[in-house]
PDB file of C-alpha atoms in Angstrom:
ATOM      1  CA  MET P   1      30.707   9.023 -14.719  1.00 86.00           C
ATOM      2  CA  TYR P   2      28.004   7.491 -16.917  1.00 88.00           C
ATOM      3  CA  GLU P   3      29.384   3.961 -16.501  1.00 91.00           C
ATOM      4  CA  THR P   4      29.594   4.304 -12.711  1.00 94.00           C
ATOM      5  CA  ILE P   5      25.994   5.482 -12.452  1.00 94.00           C
ATOM      6  CA  GLN P   6      24.888   2.726 -14.819  1.00 92.00           C
ATOM      7  CA  VAL P   7      26.557   0.044 -12.664  1.00 92.00           C
ATOM      8  CA  LEU P   8      25.035   1.554  -9.510  1.00 94.00           C
ATOM      9  CA  HIS P   9      21.595   1.631 -11.157  1.00 93.00           C
ATOM     10  CA  SER P  10      21.922  -2.006 -12.216  1.00 91.00           C
ATOM     11  CA  TYR P  11      23.087  -3.331  -8.853  1.00 92.00           C
ATOM     12  CA  TRP P  12      20.634  -1.214  -6.850  1.00 95.00           C
ATOM     13  CA  ALA P  13      17.876  -2.747  -9.001  1.00 94.00           C
ATOM     14  CA  TYR P  14      18.648  -6.164  -7.484  1.00 94.00           C
ATOM     15  CA  LEU P  15      18.051  -4.710  -4.011  1.00 96.00           C
ATOM     16  CA  VAL P  16      14.832  -3.019  -5.145  1.00 97.00           C
ATOM     17  CA  LEU P  17      13.498  -6.245  -6.635  1.00 96.00           C
ATOM     18  CA  LEU P  18      14.477  -8.280  -3.582  1.00 97.00           C
ATOM     19  CA  ILE P  19      12.836  -5.895  -1.111  1.00 97.00           C
ATOM     20  CA  LEU P  20       9.778  -5.349  -3.314  1.00 98.00           C
ATOM     21  CA  ILE P  21       9.275  -9.107  -3.721  1.00 97.00           C
ATOM     22  CA  LEU P  22       9.615  -9.468   0.053  1.00 97.00           C
ATOM     23  CA  ALA P  23       7.134  -6.659   0.772  1.00 97.00           C
ATOM     24  CA  THR P  24       4.661  -7.909  -1.840  1.00 97.00           C
ATOM     25  CA  GLY P  25       4.934 -11.540  -0.789  1.00 97.00           C
ATOM     26  CA  ASN P  26       4.595 -10.623   2.869  1.00 96.00           C
ATOM     27  CA  ALA P  27       1.469  -8.521   2.250  1.00 96.00           C
ATOM     28  CA  LEU P  28      -0.094 -11.166  -0.007  1.00 96.00           C
ATOM     29  CA  PHE P  29       0.672 -13.985   2.451  1.00 96.00           C
ATOM     30  CA  LYS P  30      -0.680 -12.101   5.462  1.00 95.00           C
ATOM     31  CA  SER P  31      -3.769 -10.971   3.515  1.00 94.00           C
ATOM     32  CA  ILE P  32      -4.586 -14.504   2.416  1.00 94.00           C
ATOM     33  CA  THR P  33      -3.924 -16.084   5.805  1.00 93.00           C
ATOM     34  CA  GLY P  34      -5.710 -13.318   7.735  1.00 91.00           C
ATOM     35  CA  LYS P  35      -2.738 -12.457   9.937  1.00 94.00           C
ATOM     36  CA  GLU P  36      -2.433  -9.140  11.733  1.00 94.00           C
ATOM     37  CA  TYR P  37      -0.505  -6.156  10.423  1.00 93.00           C
ATOM     38  CA  SER P  38       2.614  -5.522  12.529  1.00 93.00           C
ATOM     39  CA  ALA P  39       5.447  -3.044  12.931  1.00 93.00           C
ATOM     40  CA  THR P  40       7.614  -5.369  10.831  1.00 95.00           C
ATOM     41  CA  ASP P  41       5.152  -5.110   7.948  1.00 94.00           C
ATOM     42  CA  PHE P  42       5.312  -1.330   8.248  1.00 95.00           C
ATOM     43  CA  ARG P  43       9.118  -1.394   8.123  1.00 97.00           C
ATOM     44  CA  ILE P  44       9.255  -3.757   5.136  1.00 97.00           C
ATOM     45  CA  SER P  45       6.825  -1.657   3.109  1.00 97.00           C
ATOM     46  CA  LEU P  46       8.645   1.545   4.120  1.00 97.00           C
ATOM     47  CA  PHE P  47      12.011   0.068   3.118  1.00 97.00           C
ATOM     48  CA  ALA P  48      10.552  -0.927  -0.272  1.00 97.00           C
ATOM     49  CA  LEU P  49       9.336   2.651  -0.695  1.00 98.00           C
ATOM     50  CA  ILE P  50      12.753   4.097   0.210  1.00 98.00           C
ATOM     51  CA  VAL P  51      14.868   1.831  -2.008  1.00 98.00           C
ATOM     52  CA  SER P  52      12.520   2.342  -4.967  1.00 98.00           C
ATOM     53  CA  HIS P  53      12.749   6.129  -4.603  1.00 98.00           C
ATOM     54  CA  ILE P  54      16.543   5.961  -4.434  1.00 98.00           C
ATOM     55  CA  GLN P  55      16.502   3.814  -7.580  1.00 97.00           C
ATOM     56  CA  LEU P  56      14.287   6.387  -9.282  1.00 97.00           C
ATOM     57  CA  LEU P  57      16.740   9.174  -8.426  1.00 97.00           C
ATOM     58  CA  ILE P  58      19.697   7.136  -9.689  1.00 97.00           C
ATOM     59  CA  GLY P  59      17.729   6.313 -12.846  1.00 96.00           C
ATOM     60  CA  LEU P  60      16.849   9.950 -13.517  1.00 96.00           C
ATOM     61  CA  ILE P  61      20.484  10.988 -13.139  1.00 96.00           C
ATOM     62  CA  LEU P  62      21.502   8.142 -15.459  1.00 95.00           C
ATOM     63  CA  TYR P  63      18.878   9.158 -18.002  1.00 94.00           C
ATOM     64  CA  PHE P  64      20.057  12.744 -18.216  1.00 93.00           C
ATOM     65  CA  VAL P  65      23.790  11.914 -18.424  1.00 93.00           C
ATOM     66  CA  SER P  66      23.217   9.103 -20.915  1.00 92.00           C
ATOM     67  CA  PRO P  67      24.697   9.477 -24.391  1.00 90.00           C
ATOM     68  CA  LYS P  68      21.523   7.805 -25.667  1.00 90.00           C
ATOM     69  CA  LEU P  69      19.561  10.958 -24.852  1.00 88.00           C
ATOM     70  CA  ALA P  70      21.152  12.595 -27.916  1.00 91.00           C
ATOM     71  CA  LEU P  71      19.211  10.131 -30.096  1.00 87.00           C
ATOM     72  CA  PHE P  72      16.110  12.290 -29.654  1.00 84.00           C
ATOM     73  CA  SER P  73      17.791  15.134 -31.539  1.00 89.00           C
ATOM     74  CA  GLU P  74      19.521  12.838 -34.033  1.00 91.00           C
ATOM     75  CA  LEU P  75      16.589  10.569 -34.920  1.00 90.00           C
ATOM     76  CA  GLY P  76      13.618  12.547 -33.660  1.00 88.00           C
ATOM     77  CA  MET P  77      10.823  11.019 -31.625  1.00 90.00           C
ATOM     78  CA  GLY P  78       9.613   8.974 -34.586  1.00 91.00           C
ATOM     79  CA  GLY P  79      13.054   7.460 -35.125  1.00 91.00           C
ATOM     80  CA  VAL P  80      13.414   6.567 -31.463  1.00 90.00           C
ATOM     81  CA  MET P  81       9.958   4.978 -31.390  1.00 93.00           C
ATOM     82  CA  LYS P  82      10.667   2.863 -34.492  1.00 94.00           C
ATOM     83  CA  ASP P  83      13.683   1.180 -32.874  1.00 91.00           C
ATOM     84  CA  ALA P  84      12.697  -1.294 -30.134  1.00 89.00           C
ATOM     85  CA  ILE P  85      15.948  -0.963 -28.156  1.00 90.00           C
ATOM     86  CA  ASN P  86      15.984   2.837 -28.212  1.00 89.00           C
ATOM     87  CA  ARG P  87      12.268   2.918 -27.368  1.00 91.00           C
ATOM     88  CA  LEU P  88      12.862   0.616 -24.389  1.00 92.00           C
ATOM     89  CA  TYR P  89      15.737   2.658 -22.940  1.00 92.00           C
ATOM     90  CA  LEU P  90      14.492   6.154 -23.720  1.00 93.00           C
ATOM     91  CA  VAL P  91      10.715   5.851 -23.345  1.00 93.00           C
ATOM     92  CA  GLU P  92       9.275   2.595 -21.986  1.00 94.00           C
ATOM     93  CA  HIS P  93      11.723   1.775 -19.180  1.00 94.00           C
ATOM     94  CA  PRO P  94      11.730   5.276 -17.648  1.00 95.00           C
ATOM     95  CA  LEU P  95       7.989   5.884 -18.036  1.00 96.00           C
ATOM     96  CA  ILE P  96       6.791   2.513 -16.751  1.00 97.00           C
ATOM     97  CA  ASN P  97       9.209   2.553 -13.822  1.00 97.00           C
ATOM     98  CA  ILE P  98       8.159   6.073 -12.818  1.00 97.00           C
ATOM     99  CA  ILE P  99       4.572   4.801 -12.836  1.00 97.00           C
ATOM    100  CA  GLY P 100       5.684   1.814 -10.717  1.00 97.00           C
ATOM    101  CA  VAL P 101       7.348   4.039  -8.124  1.00 98.00           C
ATOM    102  CA  ALA P 102       4.252   6.258  -8.087  1.00 98.00           C
ATOM    103  CA  LEU P 103       2.087   3.174  -7.400  1.00 98.00           C
ATOM    104  CA  ILE P 104       4.346   2.153  -4.512  1.00 98.00           C
ATOM    105  CA  THR P 105       4.094   5.677  -3.112  1.00 98.00           C
ATOM    106  CA  ILE P 106       0.313   5.755  -3.480  1.00 98.00           C
ATOM    107  CA  GLY P 107      -0.077   2.292  -1.956  1.00 97.00           C
ATOM    108  CA  TYR P 108       2.141   3.167   0.986  1.00 96.00           C
ATOM    109  CA  SER P 109       0.295   6.427   1.581  1.00 96.00           C
ATOM    110  CA  LYS P 110      -3.147   4.809   1.329  1.00 96.00           C
ATOM    111  CA  HIS P 111      -2.237   1.919   3.627  1.00 95.00           C
ATOM    112  CA  LYS P 112      -1.304   4.330   6.439  1.00 93.00           C
ATOM    113  CA  LYS P 113      -4.834   5.762   6.410  1.00 94.00           C
ATOM    114  CA  LYS P 114      -6.470   2.365   6.960  1.00 92.00           C
ATOM    115  CA  LEU P 115      -7.364   1.526  10.532  1.00 90.00           C
ATOM    116  CA  THR P 116      -7.388  -2.282  10.550  1.00 92.00           C
ATOM    117  CA  SER P 117      -4.989  -4.988   9.416  1.00 88.00           C
ATOM    118  CA  ALA P 118      -6.885  -6.489   6.476  1.00 91.00           C
ATOM    119  CA  PRO P 119      -7.310  -3.253   4.486  1.00 94.00           C
ATOM    120  CA  LYS P 120      -3.731  -2.174   5.245  1.00 95.00           C
ATOM    121  CA  LEU P 121      -2.272  -5.424   3.939  1.00 95.00           C
ATOM    122  CA  LYS P 122      -4.659  -5.566   0.979  1.00 96.00           C
ATOM    123  CA  THR P 123      -3.683  -2.052  -0.118  1.00 96.00           C
ATOM    124  CA  ILE P 124       0.026  -2.825   0.048  1.00 97.00           C
ATOM    125  CA  ALA P 125      -0.502  -6.148  -1.719  1.00 96.00           C
ATOM    126  CA  ILE P 126      -2.427  -4.601  -4.620  1.00 97.00           C
ATOM    127  CA  PHE P 127      -0.271  -1.533  -5.259  1.00 98.00           C
ATOM    128  CA  TYR P 128       3.089  -3.214  -4.682  1.00 98.00           C
ATOM    129  CA  THR P 129       2.145  -6.207  -6.856  1.00 97.00           C
ATOM    130  CA  ILE P 130       1.147  -3.994  -9.773  1.00 98.00           C
ATOM    131  CA  ALA P 131       4.384  -2.007  -9.373  1.00 98.00           C
ATOM    132  CA  LEU P 132       6.432  -5.227  -9.273  1.00 97.00           C
ATOM    133  CA  VAL P 133       4.797  -6.517 -12.454  1.00 97.00           C
ATOM    134  CA  LEU P 134       5.466  -3.191 -14.178  1.00 97.00           C
ATOM    135  CA  PHE P 135       9.121  -3.227 -13.079  1.00 96.00           C
ATOM    136  CA  LEU P 136       9.618  -6.789 -14.271  1.00 95.00           C
ATOM    137  CA  SER P 137       8.006  -5.996 -17.627  1.00 94.00           C
ATOM    138  CA  ARG P 138      10.457  -3.208 -18.484  1.00 92.00           C
ATOM    139  CA  ILE P 139      13.798  -4.503 -17.222  1.00 89.00           C
ATOM    140  CA  PRO P 140      16.183  -4.795 -20.183  1.00 85.00           C
ATOM    141  CA  TRP P 141      16.792  -8.477 -19.421  1.00 79.00           C
ATOM    142  CA  SER P 142      19.200  -9.106 -22.330  1.00 78.00           C
ATOM    143  CA  THR P 143      21.734  -6.562 -21.044  1.00 77.00           C
ATOM    144  CA  TRP P 144      20.965  -6.889 -17.360  1.00 68.00           C
ATOM    145  CA  LEU P 145      21.652 -10.602 -17.129  1.00 67.00           C
ATOM    146  CA  GLY P 146      24.144 -10.760 -19.994  1.00 59.00           C
TER     147      GLY P 146
END
């Protein structure tokens, strides 16, 4: 079960990154060029919100069925924090990505309250860009691409 969820989490991450890059790039491009906010922009940002929340749910399930979780009781928090790999998988990756999904949620929610195109696009651009940077900073690249 663990391996299946891990594969799903890894492959779903490609979709999340693709859609989030699309939503971020779209919002940045339209903000810079002064184009109007459209129904397509709404759908792209909503889809980014949905796929990131699904990824969060898959990740939380993976976290709690992971054999690595036992390292907290074996090594203690200090032992986990001293090892870079264990710290990445058990602390940094989950925490930073939860913050990233929260930023996407906040940005999406705030953009709906704006009345004109420029503030809507600017809000999505700012929150989604920060979330994207956070996601990219905590992907375990050595195992993900290897």
